[in-house]
Tab-separated table of C-alpha atoms in Angstrom:
chain	number	residue	atom	x	y	z
U	1	MET	CA	0.000	0.000	0.000
U	2	LEU	CA	2.974	2.295	0.387
U	3	ARG	CA	2.973	3.167	-3.280
U	4	PHE	CA	-0.522	4.614	-2.947
U	5	LEU	CA	0.594	7.036	-0.245
U	6	ALA	CA	3.349	8.729	-2.189
U	7	SER	CA	2.861	12.148	-3.757
U	8	SER	CA	4.146	12.624	-7.277
U	9	ILE	CA	5.222	15.380	-9.605
U	10	GLY	CA	2.434	16.877	-11.709
U	11	VAL	CA	2.180	18.467	-15.132
U	12	THR	CA	4.080	21.541	-16.280
U	13	CYS	CA	2.616	24.890	-15.250
U	14	ALA	CA	1.986	27.616	-17.792
U	15	VAL	CA	0.485	30.839	-16.473
U	16	ALA	CA	-0.826	33.403	-18.933
U	17	LEU	CA	-2.224	36.523	-17.323
U	18	ALA	CA	-3.125	39.291	-19.732
U	19	LEU	CA	-5.235	40.052	-22.768
U	20	PRO	CA	-4.878	39.842	-25.717
U	21	LEU	CA	-2.905	36.666	-26.349
U	22	ALA	CA	0.097	38.578	-27.612
U	23	ALA	CA	0.257	40.784	-24.506
U	24	PRO	CA	3.057	40.208	-21.960
U	25	ALA	CA	2.318	38.231	-18.818
U	26	ALA	CA	1.796	40.044	-15.506
U	27	ALA	CA	4.685	40.380	-13.098
U	28	GLY	CA	5.543	37.187	-11.256
U	29	SER	CA	4.034	34.839	-13.816
U	30	ALA	CA	5.760	32.380	-16.101
U	31	ALA	CA	6.544	33.710	-19.575
U	32	PRO	CA	3.989	32.478	-22.117
U	33	PRO	CA	5.036	30.357	-25.094
U	34	THR	CA	5.785	32.217	-28.297
U	35	THR	CA	3.083	30.829	-30.581
U	36	GLY	CA	-0.487	32.044	-30.044
U	37	ARG	CA	-2.591	28.901	-30.522
U	38	THR	CA	-0.023	26.682	-28.804
U	39	ALA	CA	0.228	29.152	-25.923
U	40	GLN	CA	-3.524	29.152	-25.423
U	41	ALA	CA	-3.757	25.355	-25.599
U	42	GLU	CA	-0.887	24.783	-23.157
U	43	ALA	CA	-2.136	27.401	-20.703
U	44	TYR	CA	-5.607	25.892	-20.707
U	45	ALA	CA	-4.297	22.351	-20.282
U	46	SER	CA	-2.211	23.123	-17.210
U	47	GLY	CA	-4.236	25.980	-15.738
U	48	SER	CA	-3.600	29.709	-15.584
U	49	THR	CA	-4.407	32.848	-13.635
U	50	GLN	CA	-5.359	36.255	-14.985
U	51	SER	CA	-4.665	39.070	-12.525
U	52	LEU	CA	-6.408	42.390	-13.223
U	53	PRO	CA	-5.937	45.562	-11.120
U	54	LEU	CA	-9.075	47.173	-9.715
U	55	VAL	CA	-9.603	50.831	-10.608
U	56	PRO	CA	-11.839	53.588	-9.193
U	57	LEU	CA	-15.295	53.214	-10.695
U	58	ALA	CA	-16.681	56.025	-12.797
U	59	GLY	CA	-20.155	57.563	-12.440
U	60	ASP	CA	-22.047	58.480	-9.305
U	61	ARG	CA	-20.882	55.673	-7.053
U	62	GLY	CA	-18.646	57.952	-5.008
U	63	PRO	CA	-15.399	57.315	-3.090
U	64	GLY	CA	-14.471	53.990	-1.606
U	65	GLU	CA	-15.543	51.986	-4.637
U	66	GLN	CA	-13.279	50.138	-7.033
U	67	GLY	CA	-13.808	47.490	-9.627
U	68	VAL	CA	-13.225	46.117	-13.084
U	69	PRO	CA	-15.711	47.350	-15.698
U	70	ARG	CA	-17.403	44.700	-17.816
U	71	ARG	CA	-14.878	43.175	-20.192
U	72	ASP	CA	-13.909	40.124	-22.227
U	73	VAL	CA	-11.250	37.856	-20.732
U	74	ARG	CA	-9.722	34.462	-21.339
U	75	HIS	CA	-11.635	31.456	-20.110
U	76	PHE	CA	-11.773	31.041	-16.325
U	77	SER	CA	-13.953	29.200	-13.817
U	78	LEU	CA	-13.139	30.605	-10.377
U	79	VAL	CA	-12.859	34.209	-9.233
U	80	GLY	CA	-11.494	36.003	-6.162
U	81	VAL	CA	-10.085	39.354	-5.077
U	82	VAL	CA	-6.693	39.781	-3.402
U	83	TRP	CA	-4.782	42.735	-1.926
U	84	ASP	CA	-1.293	43.581	-0.701
U	85	ASP	CA	-1.383	43.199	3.093
U	86	PRO	CA	-2.659	39.861	4.479
U	87	ASP	CA	-3.198	41.507	7.899
U	88	THR	CA	-5.614	44.084	6.467
U	89	GLU	CA	-9.298	43.190	6.404
U	90	LEU	CA	-11.645	44.277	3.655
U	91	HIS	CA	-14.671	45.906	5.291
U	92	GLY	CA	-17.358	46.093	2.655
U	93	ARG	CA	-18.950	44.154	-0.194
U	94	VAL	CA	-17.366	42.374	-3.132
U	95	GLN	CA	-19.720	41.502	-5.984
U	96	VAL	CA	-19.038	39.870	-9.320
U	97	ARG	CA	-20.987	38.900	-12.389
U	98	THR	CA	-19.717	36.701	-15.164
U	99	ARG	CA	-20.600	35.631	-18.684
U	100	ALA	CA	-21.008	31.895	-19.307
U	101	THR	CA	-18.933	30.614	-22.214
U	102	ALA	CA	-21.537	28.079	-23.306
U	103	THR	CA	-24.524	30.443	-23.515
U	104	GLY	CA	-23.073	33.952	-23.688
U	105	THR	CA	-25.458	35.068	-20.919
U	106	TRP	CA	-24.458	37.180	-17.933
U	107	SER	CA	-25.149	36.088	-14.372
U	108	GLY	CA	-26.662	38.310	-11.736
U	109	TRP	CA	-24.436	39.910	-9.122
U	110	GLN	CA	-22.921	37.318	-6.752
U	111	GLU	CA	-21.313	38.048	-3.374
U	112	LEU	CA	-17.809	36.921	-2.434
U	113	GLU	CA	-17.117	36.143	1.216
U	114	THR	CA	-14.729	38.904	2.299
U	115	HIS	CA	-13.312	37.484	5.542
U	116	ASN	CA	-10.887	34.752	4.501
U	117	ALA	CA	-8.006	35.403	6.932
U	118	ASP	CA	-9.398	32.795	9.342
U	119	HIS	CA	-8.193	30.095	6.915
U	120	ALA	CA	-4.453	30.586	7.291
U	121	ALA	CA	-1.203	29.328	8.763
U	122	ASP	CA	-0.679	29.928	12.475
U	123	PRO	CA	0.945	33.241	13.479
U	124	GLY	CA	4.736	33.158	13.653
U	125	THR	CA	5.171	30.089	11.460
U	126	PRO	CA	7.359	30.271	8.325
U	127	GLU	CA	4.306	29.974	6.091
U	128	SER	CA	2.564	32.878	7.831
U	129	THR	CA	5.553	35.208	7.409
U	130	SER	CA	6.206	34.606	3.716
U	131	VAL	CA	6.663	37.787	1.684
U	132	ARG	CA	4.382	36.281	-0.968
U	133	LEU	CA	1.293	36.348	1.264
U	134	ARG	CA	-1.715	38.410	0.198
U	135	GLY	CA	-5.036	39.256	1.775
U	136	ALA	CA	-7.943	37.670	-0.070
U	137	THR	CA	-11.653	37.017	-0.301
U	138	ALA	CA	-12.898	33.481	-0.460
U	139	PRO	CA	-12.906	32.290	-4.070
U	140	LEU	CA	-16.163	31.681	-5.945
U	141	TRP	CA	-16.722	28.931	-8.510
U	142	VAL	CA	-18.680	30.340	-11.457
U	143	GLY	CA	-18.121	27.689	-14.140
U	144	GLU	CA	-16.442	28.262	-17.478
U	145	SER	CA	-16.736	31.963	-18.310
U	146	ASP	CA	-15.197	34.492	-20.695
U	147	GLY	CA	-16.503	37.822	-19.409
U	148	VAL	CA	-16.380	39.500	-16.006
U	149	GLU	CA	-17.388	42.603	-14.082
U	150	VAL	CA	-16.567	43.280	-10.434
U	151	ARG	CA	-17.293	46.018	-7.916
U	152	VAL	CA	-15.872	46.447	-4.434
U	153	ARG	CA	-17.603	48.875	-2.092
U	154	ALA	CA	-16.088	49.932	1.202
U	155	GLU	CA	-18.367	49.502	4.209
U	156	GLY	CA	-19.590	53.094	4.405
U	157	ALA	CA	-19.959	53.394	0.641
U	158	ALA	CA	-21.951	50.174	0.480
U	159	ARG	CA	-24.390	51.411	3.158
U	160	ALA	CA	-24.672	54.809	1.489
U	161	ARG	CA	-25.437	53.171	-1.845
U	162	ALA	CA	-28.135	51.026	-0.226
U	163	GLN	CA	-29.681	54.111	1.395
U	164	SER	CA	-29.665	55.908	-1.956
U	165	ASP	CA	-31.305	52.966	-3.691
U	166	ASP	CA	-33.996	52.883	-0.999
U	167	GLY	CA	-34.581	56.632	-1.215
U	168	ALA	CA	-33.414	57.242	2.362
U	169	GLY	CA	-32.220	60.757	3.066
U	170	SER	CA	-30.017	60.238	6.127
U	171	ALA	CA	-26.398	61.320	6.129
U	172	ALA	CA	-23.925	58.931	4.535
U	173	PRO	CA	-21.882	56.914	7.063
U	174	ALA	CA	-18.103	57.218	7.233
U	175	THR	CA	-16.348	55.079	4.655
U	176	SER	CA	-13.678	52.569	5.671
U	177	PRO	CA	-10.663	52.690	3.356
U	178	LEU	CA	-10.258	49.794	0.967
U	179	PRO	CA	-7.044	47.739	1.162
U	180	THR	CA	-4.275	48.766	-1.193
U	181	GLY	CA	-3.323	46.742	-4.252
U	182	LEU	CA	-6.754	45.246	-4.972
U	183	ARG	CA	-6.614	42.780	-7.868
U	184	LEU	CA	-9.146	40.486	-9.483
U	185	GLU	CA	-7.923	36.899	-9.835
U	186	LEU	CA	-9.490	34.754	-12.563
U	187	VAL	CA	-8.465	31.126	-12.300
U	188	ASN	CA	-8.572	28.606	-15.124
U	189	PRO	CA	-8.261	25.132	-13.530
U	190	GLY	CA	-6.965	23.504	-16.714
U	191	GLU	CA	-8.020	20.137	-18.000
U	192	ASP	CA	-8.066	16.700	-16.422
U	193	ILE	CA	-5.004	15.028	-17.934
U	194	PRO	CA	-4.940	11.239	-17.465
U	195	ARG	CA	-1.411	9.922	-16.967
U	196	ALA	CA	-0.585	6.253	-17.458
U	197	GLY	CA	0.554	4.418	-14.356
U	198	ASP	CA	-0.579	7.084	-11.906
U	199	ALA	CA	-2.222	6.038	-8.636
U	200	THR	CA	-5.369	8.136	-8.863
U	201	GLU	CA	-7.164	6.638	-5.874
U	202	ILE	CA	-6.110	5.157	-2.546
U	203	PRO	CA	-8.364	2.113	-2.108
U	204	ALA	CA	-10.611	1.480	0.852
U	205	LEU	CA	-9.496	-1.000	3.523
U	206	SER	CA	-11.265	-2.951	6.215
U	207	SER	CA	-10.538	-2.147	9.866
U	208	ALA	CA	-8.200	-5.141	10.192
U	209	GLU	CA	-6.340	-4.217	7.007
U	210	THR	CA	-6.067	-0.635	8.213
U	211	GLU	CA	-4.504	-1.748	11.495
U	212	ARG	CA	-1.979	-3.977	9.690
U	213	GLU	CA	-1.040	-1.155	7.342
U	214	LEU	CA	-0.625	1.232	10.283
U	215	LEU	CA	1.895	-1.133	11.857
U	216	ALA	CA	3.683	-1.665	8.531
U	217	LEU	CA	3.934	2.088	7.888
U	218	GLY	CA	5.236	2.809	11.344
U	219	THR	CA	2.732	5.670	11.651
U	220	GLY	CA	2.623	5.220	15.402
U	221	ALA	CA	3.162	2.599	18.087
U	222	LEU	CA	-0.066	1.021	19.292
U	223	THR	CA	-0.561	0.701	23.028
U	224	GLU	CA	-1.602	-2.658	24.491
U	225	GLN	CA	-5.159	-1.322	24.876
U	226	GLN	CA	-5.251	-0.236	21.229
U	227	LYS	CA	-3.911	-3.616	20.108
U	228	ALA	CA	-6.736	-5.300	21.993
U	229	LYS	CA	-9.364	-2.853	20.704
U	230	PRO	CA	-7.777	-0.358	18.303
U	231	HIS	CA	-10.895	1.655	17.382
U	232	ILE	CA	-9.517	2.509	13.957
U	233	GLY	CA	-12.271	2.905	11.408
U	234	PRO	CA	-11.955	1.344	7.953
U	235	ARG	CA	-9.946	3.503	5.601
U	236	PRO	CA	-12.222	5.058	2.975
U	237	SER	CA	-11.151	5.367	-0.644
U	238	ILE	CA	-9.395	8.683	-1.254
U	239	VAL	CA	-8.743	10.393	-4.572
U	240	THR	CA	-5.042	11.273	-4.673
U	241	ARG	CA	-3.562	14.588	-5.733
U	242	ARG	CA	-2.711	12.840	-8.988
U	243	GLY	CA	-6.338	11.848	-9.242
U	244	TRP	CA	-7.627	15.433	-9.120
U	245	GLY	CA	-4.800	16.699	-11.303
U	246	ALA	CA	-2.602	18.667	-8.888
U	247	ASN	CA	0.281	20.431	-10.620
U	248	GLU	CA	3.035	19.650	-8.115
U	249	LYS	CA	5.303	22.354	-9.543
U	250	LEU	CA	3.021	25.020	-8.056
U	251	ARG	CA	3.606	24.146	-4.399
U	252	GLU	CA	6.694	24.215	-2.219
U	253	LYS	CA	8.655	20.973	-2.424
U	254	LYS	CA	9.158	20.272	1.273
U	255	PHE	CA	6.558	18.696	3.544
U	256	VAL	CA	5.844	20.000	7.051
U	257	TYR	CA	4.367	17.793	9.772
U	258	THR	CA	2.770	18.300	13.157
U	259	LYS	CA	3.059	15.764	16.004
U	260	LYS	CA	-0.340	14.053	15.753
U	261	VAL	CA	-3.975	14.614	14.824
U	262	LYS	CA	-6.142	15.250	17.877
U	263	VAL	CA	-8.891	17.372	16.280
U	264	ALA	CA	-10.572	17.449	12.886
U	265	PHE	CA	-11.842	20.915	11.939
U	266	VAL	CA	-14.694	20.891	9.427
U	267	HIS	CA	-14.991	23.757	6.925
U	268	HIS	CA	-16.975	24.728	3.902
U	269	SER	CA	-15.028	26.071	0.924
U	270	ALA	CA	-17.484	29.013	0.492
U	271	THR	CA	-17.069	28.606	-3.283
U	272	GLY	CA	-20.800	28.193	-3.883
U	273	ASN	CA	-22.921	25.143	-4.639
U	274	ASN	CA	-23.180	25.558	-8.405
U	275	TYR	CA	-20.944	22.663	-9.376
U	276	ARG	CA	-21.485	19.112	-10.583
U	277	CYS	CA	-19.666	16.324	-8.769
U	278	SER	CA	-17.826	15.542	-12.003
U	279	GLN	CA	-16.427	19.089	-11.781
U	280	ALA	CA	-15.077	18.637	-8.237
U	281	PRO	CA	-11.482	17.971	-9.414
U	282	SER	CA	-11.587	21.222	-11.389
U	283	VAL	CA	-12.916	23.119	-8.364
U	284	ILE	CA	-10.130	21.698	-6.185
U	285	ARG	CA	-7.459	22.539	-8.771
U	286	SER	CA	-8.824	26.086	-8.854
U	287	ILE	CA	-8.761	26.446	-5.055
U	288	TYR	CA	-5.223	25.006	-5.007
U	289	ARG	CA	-4.008	27.505	-7.601
U	290	TYR	CA	-5.783	30.373	-5.806
U	291	HIS	CA	-4.253	29.432	-2.437
U	292	VAL	CA	-0.722	29.139	-3.861
U	293	LYS	CA	-0.456	31.589	-6.772
U	294	SER	CA	-2.908	34.280	-5.645
U	295	MET	CA	-2.667	34.136	-1.829
U	296	GLY	CA	0.952	32.999	-1.505
U	297	TRP	CA	0.475	29.827	0.553
U	298	ARG	CA	2.873	26.904	0.257
U	299	ASP	CA	0.113	24.486	-0.842
U	300	ILE	CA	-3.654	24.122	-0.658
U	301	GLY	CA	-4.674	24.868	2.929
U	302	TYR	CA	-6.963	21.898	3.645
U	303	ASN	CA	-5.758	18.378	4.436
U	304	PHE	CA	-8.803	16.797	2.790
U	305	VAL	CA	-11.679	17.898	0.594
U	306	VAL	CA	-15.132	16.280	0.338
U	307	ASP	CA	-17.595	16.917	-2.496
U	308	LYS	CA	-21.385	16.875	-2.230
U	309	CYS	CA	-21.510	13.335	-3.623
U	310	GLY	CA	-19.387	12.096	-0.713
U	311	LYS	CA	-16.107	11.539	-2.553
U	312	ILE	CA	-12.979	12.239	-0.487
U	313	TYR	CA	-9.880	13.916	-1.943
U	314	GLU	CA	-6.322	14.261	-0.675
U	315	GLY	CA	-5.531	17.902	0.083
U	316	ARG	CA	-2.161	19.259	1.219
U	317	ALA	CA	0.710	17.038	0.090
U	318	GLY	CA	2.742	14.890	2.447
U	319	GLY	CA	0.838	11.603	2.800
U	320	VAL	CA	-2.781	10.969	3.737
U	321	ALA	CA	-1.874	8.783	6.751
U	322	LYS	CA	0.600	11.323	8.130
U	323	PRO	CA	-0.048	14.387	10.341
U	324	VAL	CA	0.539	17.016	7.637
U	325	LEU	CA	0.516	20.596	8.928
U	326	GLY	CA	-2.203	22.531	7.120
U	327	ALA	CA	-3.335	26.160	6.871
U	328	HIS	CA	-7.036	25.779	7.566
U	329	THR	CA	-7.822	27.066	11.078
U	330	LEU	CA	-5.820	30.110	12.155
U	331	GLY	CA	-4.352	29.412	15.602
U	332	PHE	CA	-5.140	25.686	15.660
U	333	ASN	CA	-3.298	24.062	12.757
U	334	SER	CA	-0.900	22.179	15.044
U	335	ASN	CA	-2.069	18.695	16.041
U	336	SER	CA	-5.182	18.962	13.877
U	337	MET	CA	-6.424	18.425	10.343
U	338	GLY	CA	-8.791	20.424	8.137
U	339	ILE	CA	-11.614	18.950	6.064
U	340	ALA	CA	-13.361	21.237	3.588
U	341	VAL	CA	-16.739	20.341	2.111
U	342	LEU	CA	-17.011	21.907	-1.350
U	343	GLY	CA	-19.860	24.411	-1.279
U	344	THR	CA	-21.460	27.096	0.866
U	345	TYR	CA	-23.653	25.901	3.723
U	346	GLY	CA	-25.043	28.935	5.519
U	347	SER	CA	-28.586	28.357	4.269
U	348	LYS	CA	-28.221	25.168	2.228
U	349	LYS	CA	-28.108	21.770	3.921
U	350	PRO	CA	-25.095	19.569	3.172
U	351	SER	CA	-25.863	16.265	1.494
U	352	SER	CA	-26.100	13.153	3.634
U	353	ALA	CA	-23.329	11.681	1.455
U	354	ALA	CA	-20.979	14.522	2.424
U	355	VAL	CA	-21.761	14.144	6.136
U	356	LYS	CA	-21.190	10.386	5.901
U	357	ALA	CA	-17.867	10.998	4.158
U	358	ILE	CA	-16.756	13.265	7.018
U	359	ALA	CA	-17.620	10.441	9.434
U	360	ARG	CA	-15.766	7.790	7.418
U	361	LEU	CA	-12.677	9.955	7.026
U	362	THR	CA	-12.489	11.016	10.666
U	363	ALA	CA	-13.159	7.502	11.973
U	364	TRP	CA	-10.052	6.351	10.119
U	365	LYS	CA	-7.680	9.299	10.470
U	366	LEU	CA	-8.532	10.162	14.082
U	367	GLY	CA	-8.431	6.454	14.896
U	368	LEU	CA	-4.822	6.287	13.691
U	369	HIS	CA	-4.039	8.676	16.537
U	370	GLY	CA	-6.229	7.038	19.187
U	371	MET	CA	-8.922	9.717	19.218
U	372	ASN	CA	-12.613	9.163	19.957
U	373	PRO	CA	-14.792	11.154	17.492
U	374	ARG	CA	-17.404	11.729	20.211
U	375	GLY	CA	-14.843	12.910	22.739
U	376	LYS	CA	-13.177	16.177	23.675
U	377	THR	CA	-9.536	17.137	23.901
U	378	TYR	CA	-7.247	20.133	24.424
U	379	LEU	CA	-5.289	22.127	21.860
U	380	LYS	CA	-2.981	25.035	22.558
U	381	SER	CA	-3.938	28.186	20.674
U	382	GLY	CA	-1.386	29.722	18.355
U	383	GLY	CA	-3.248	33.032	18.548
U	384	GLY	CA	-6.484	34.240	16.991
U	385	ASN	CA	-9.598	36.333	17.547
U	386	LEU	CA	-11.199	33.919	20.038
U	387	TYR	CA	-8.267	32.668	22.102
U	388	ARG	CA	-4.960	34.263	23.004
U	389	LYS	CA	-1.720	32.583	22.059
U	390	GLY	CA	-0.745	29.826	24.475
U	391	LYS	CA	-4.219	29.251	25.926
U	392	LYS	CA	-5.240	25.594	26.235
U	393	VAL	CA	-8.684	25.238	24.705
U	394	ARG	CA	-11.065	22.309	25.217
U	395	LEU	CA	-12.578	21.294	21.873
U	396	ASN	CA	-14.689	18.548	20.382
U	397	VAL	CA	-12.505	16.015	18.591
U	398	ILE	CA	-14.648	16.786	15.539
U	399	SER	CA	-15.105	20.563	15.616
U	400	GLY	CA	-16.344	23.227	13.266
U	401	HIS	CA	-14.040	26.005	12.149
U	402	ARG	CA	-16.049	28.490	14.225
U	403	ASP	CA	-15.093	26.604	17.411
U	404	GLY	CA	-11.519	27.858	17.064
U	405	PHE	CA	-12.077	31.205	15.357
U	406	ALA	CA	-14.892	33.749	15.223
U	407	THR	CA	-16.222	32.984	11.745
U	408	SER	CA	-19.394	31.770	10.041
U	409	CYS	CA	-17.495	28.756	8.630
U	410	PRO	CA	-18.502	25.951	8.106
U	411	GLY	CA	-21.930	27.519	7.660
U	412	ARG	CA	-24.882	27.121	9.990
U	413	LYS	CA	-26.376	24.114	8.190
U	414	LEU	CA	-23.150	22.099	8.023
U	415	TYR	CA	-22.234	22.987	11.600
U	416	GLY	CA	-25.606	21.597	12.675
U	417	LYS	CA	-24.709	18.216	11.167
U	418	LEU	CA	-21.465	17.708	13.088
U	419	GLY	CA	-23.256	15.857	15.883
U	420	THR	CA	-24.420	13.291	13.325
U	421	ALA	CA	-20.882	13.014	11.944
U	422	ARG	CA	-19.456	12.406	15.438
U	423	LYS	CA	-21.977	9.691	16.224
U	424	THR	CA	-21.513	7.933	12.880
U	425	ALA	CA	-17.704	8.137	13.059
U	426	ALA	CA	-17.748	6.535	16.514
U	427	LYS	CA	-19.844	3.668	15.124
U	428	TYR	CA	-17.322	3.152	12.331
U	429	GLN	CA	-14.658	2.871	15.020
U	430	GLY	CA	-16.703	0.202	16.807
U	431	ARG	CA	-17.444	2.374	19.830
């Protein structure tokens, strides 16, 4: 089974950023190939990012509003907004509308989640101090598109605009300044490229097979009590990074590990629910590229991703059975793992298949480290907006992101299903 747990090198990256095709690439991107049609084909195959600066909007919108006027762009499927300082928050509204490639029709205005700093490496770690880091909204999956328009309104400007639209005559509130260096990021995930001989899925194992593999891998020494009754759930099948088409040249080469996995933090990706399960690999490739190329992280932040059909995907590289250090829950990445369910679950219920997948995954991975999914444990805070650095915090072994950070993630509806996931995971462990 060892061969299934290895990460491999992906396809070559080609990033083309500007329009038209003959235009030079934006700063920091790879130089495009010299021939137009070949350049377009290669960029699409391996993925690309267009980065467009936001400008003050014309008309009567007033100060504190920037955007990108409606324009044609190269094909993309995921959109986000980034800015220079990762420690600066964007107080206001970010809205985007896009034109579908297949139909040529424009969408209505869609909101991007502006507070994305809560998904990040812990303060003081090498990843959190990288000079490449940028502040960012959550990305939004819009499907294949070739036109875009975006507007960003600072908090006061957004309220003033709403008052004007409603005919209210009260004085306009003070406007918070927008972050500097606002840019629109348009991500093309590239194509699924099958490669002969690649291990695209780690197969499921029974509980007994899982225990034998644990001993063979040397993942951890079992105590006498665990040997008698290990409580390790069956390993579910997991789509590898190869399976979802990760370009391994995007990420940093080295792997970083924590000591063990005591807590699983559940997230939603906040990328919207308008995707088909067959598109999940493309969504994950887009998030991966956005995290690394647009936000400056060393790899995708989550350790695992689950789609709404219940399929489980390997996230951050380093080995699915190992305690890979992620960048998913600011202040609590050490001794934990992050699971992101693709979608937005504030008002929409997660599928039963997705909740079951969370249970199957946690029963196995937490079981490797002797943790009871229905139990509680302590983690030391690395610093955040709920707990000061160094504070020992008592958490559910399966927690929601909001348990460690003041955030709406993983959405009210998904958070409400974590009790079911805990109970089901414990059953898978034979408890």
